[in-house]
Short mmCIF file of C-alpha atoms in Angstrom, two decimals:
data_model
loop_
_atom_site.label_atom_id
_atom_site.label_comp_id
_atom_site.label_asym_id
_atom_site.label_seq_id
_atom_site.Cartn_x
_atom_site.Cartn_y
_atom_site.Cartn_z
CA MET A 1 -4.85 6.69 17.74
CA PHE A 2 -7.56 8.74 18.89
CA ALA A 3 -9.00 11.34 16.64
CA PHE A 4 -8.18 14.35 18.65
CA SER A 5 -4.31 13.21 18.58
CA ALA A 6 -4.51 14.27 14.88
CA ASP A 7 -5.61 17.71 15.60
CA GLY A 8 -3.30 19.96 13.50
CA SER A 9 -2.03 17.06 11.35
CA SER A 10 -2.43 16.13 7.80
CA VAL A 11 -4.41 12.84 7.42
CA GLU A 12 -4.19 10.59 4.30
CA THR A 13 -6.66 7.99 3.56
CA VAL A 14 -6.91 5.34 0.92
CA ALA A 15 -9.60 7.54 -0.97
CA GLY A 16 -6.75 10.03 -1.46
CA GLN A 17 -4.77 7.48 -3.43
CA SER A 18 -6.80 8.32 -6.76
CA ALA A 19 -7.17 11.46 -8.65
CA ALA A 20 -10.61 12.19 -10.49
CA GLY A 21 -11.64 8.63 -9.88
CA VAL A 22 -8.34 7.22 -11.55
CA PRO A 23 -6.47 4.75 -9.18
CA GLY A 24 -2.99 5.64 -8.10
CA PRO A 25 0.00 3.54 -8.69
CA VAL A 26 -0.25 1.56 -5.55
CA GLN A 27 -3.94 0.81 -6.12
CA ARG A 28 -3.09 -0.25 -9.70
CA ALA A 29 -0.35 -2.44 -8.74
CA PHE A 30 -2.65 -4.21 -6.06
CA ALA A 31 -5.41 -4.60 -8.88
CA GLU A 32 -2.82 -6.03 -11.44
CA CYS A 33 -1.17 -8.50 -9.09
CA GLY A 34 -4.30 -9.64 -7.19
CA GLY A 35 -3.07 -8.26 -4.02
CA PHE A 36 -6.54 -8.45 -2.43
CA GLN A 37 -8.81 -11.11 -1.34
CA CYS A 38 -12.06 -10.11 0.33
CA GLY A 39 -10.99 -6.45 0.39
CA TYR A 40 -11.27 -6.12 4.17
CA CYS A 41 -7.31 -5.52 4.78
CA THR A 42 -6.60 -3.80 1.24
CA PRO A 43 -7.08 -0.20 2.35
CA GLY A 44 -4.55 -0.82 5.15
CA MET A 45 -2.23 -2.88 2.98
CA ILE A 46 -2.33 0.06 0.32
CA MET A 47 -1.63 2.73 3.15
CA LEU A 48 1.31 0.63 4.57
CA THR A 49 2.64 0.17 0.98
CA THR A 50 2.44 3.90 0.37
CA ALA A 51 4.40 4.73 3.56
CA LEU A 52 7.07 2.03 2.94
CA LEU A 53 7.64 3.09 -0.42
CA ARG A 54 8.22 6.67 0.79
CA GLU A 55 10.88 5.62 2.97
CA HIS A 56 12.23 2.60 0.97
CA PRO A 57 11.61 3.07 -2.72
CA GLU A 58 13.18 -0.35 -3.61
CA PRO A 59 12.26 -2.39 -0.42
CA ASP A 60 13.49 -6.21 -0.40
CA ASP A 61 10.99 -9.01 0.59
CA THR A 62 12.28 -8.70 4.19
CA GLN A 63 11.39 -5.03 4.54
CA VAL A 64 7.99 -5.70 2.62
CA ARG A 65 7.22 -8.48 5.16
CA GLU A 66 8.06 -6.49 8.32
CA TRP A 67 5.96 -3.63 7.14
CA ILE A 68 3.03 -5.64 6.27
CA SER A 69 3.24 -7.81 9.41
CA SER A 70 1.06 -5.46 11.37
CA ASN A 71 -1.93 -5.86 9.10
CA ILE A 72 -3.29 -9.40 9.30
CA CYS A 73 -5.00 -10.72 6.32
CA ARG A 74 -6.92 -14.18 6.92
CA CYS A 75 -7.64 -14.78 3.16
CA THR A 76 -4.11 -14.95 1.53
CA GLY A 77 -0.71 -16.30 1.92
CA TYR A 78 0.67 -12.75 1.47
CA GLN A 79 2.74 -13.55 -1.72
CA MET A 80 0.26 -11.51 -4.05
CA ILE A 81 0.56 -8.62 -1.57
CA ILE A 82 4.39 -8.85 -1.56
CA ASP A 83 4.26 -8.93 -5.39
CA SER A 84 1.88 -5.76 -5.30
CA VAL A 85 4.29 -3.94 -3.20
CA HIS A 86 7.25 -4.71 -5.53
CA ARG A 87 4.90 -3.83 -8.68
CA ALA A 88 3.90 -0.48 -7.11
CA ALA A 89 7.45 0.17 -6.47
CA ALA A 90 8.18 -0.14 -10.20
CA LEU A 91 5.21 1.96 -11.20
CA LEU A 92 6.35 4.71 -8.80
CA LYS A 93 9.85 4.62 -10.30
CA GLU A 94 8.35 4.52 -14.02
CA GLU A 95 6.23 7.74 -13.06
CA SER A 96 9.23 9.67 -11.55
CA ALA A 97 11.49 9.01 -14.61
#
């Protein structure tokens, strides 16, 4: 997407995932579950996870794999990322209760 295409839109970045320097639930889940390796794909995975969990608060593995398939990570076999997504879903559920 070109930047001009976002004119008038709200743009959310990974920096917006934390409040006052405190990691948000998706960031915490990735840290707890080791859902990052070199860190290159992590911001994209965090943003994909955020969008996925907004649409599907309790995704199954198939949904998670489908959503993250657009963000290639050469460092991992993806299982820790999938675990991180499920942990993020649990943290978000706890916070909303």
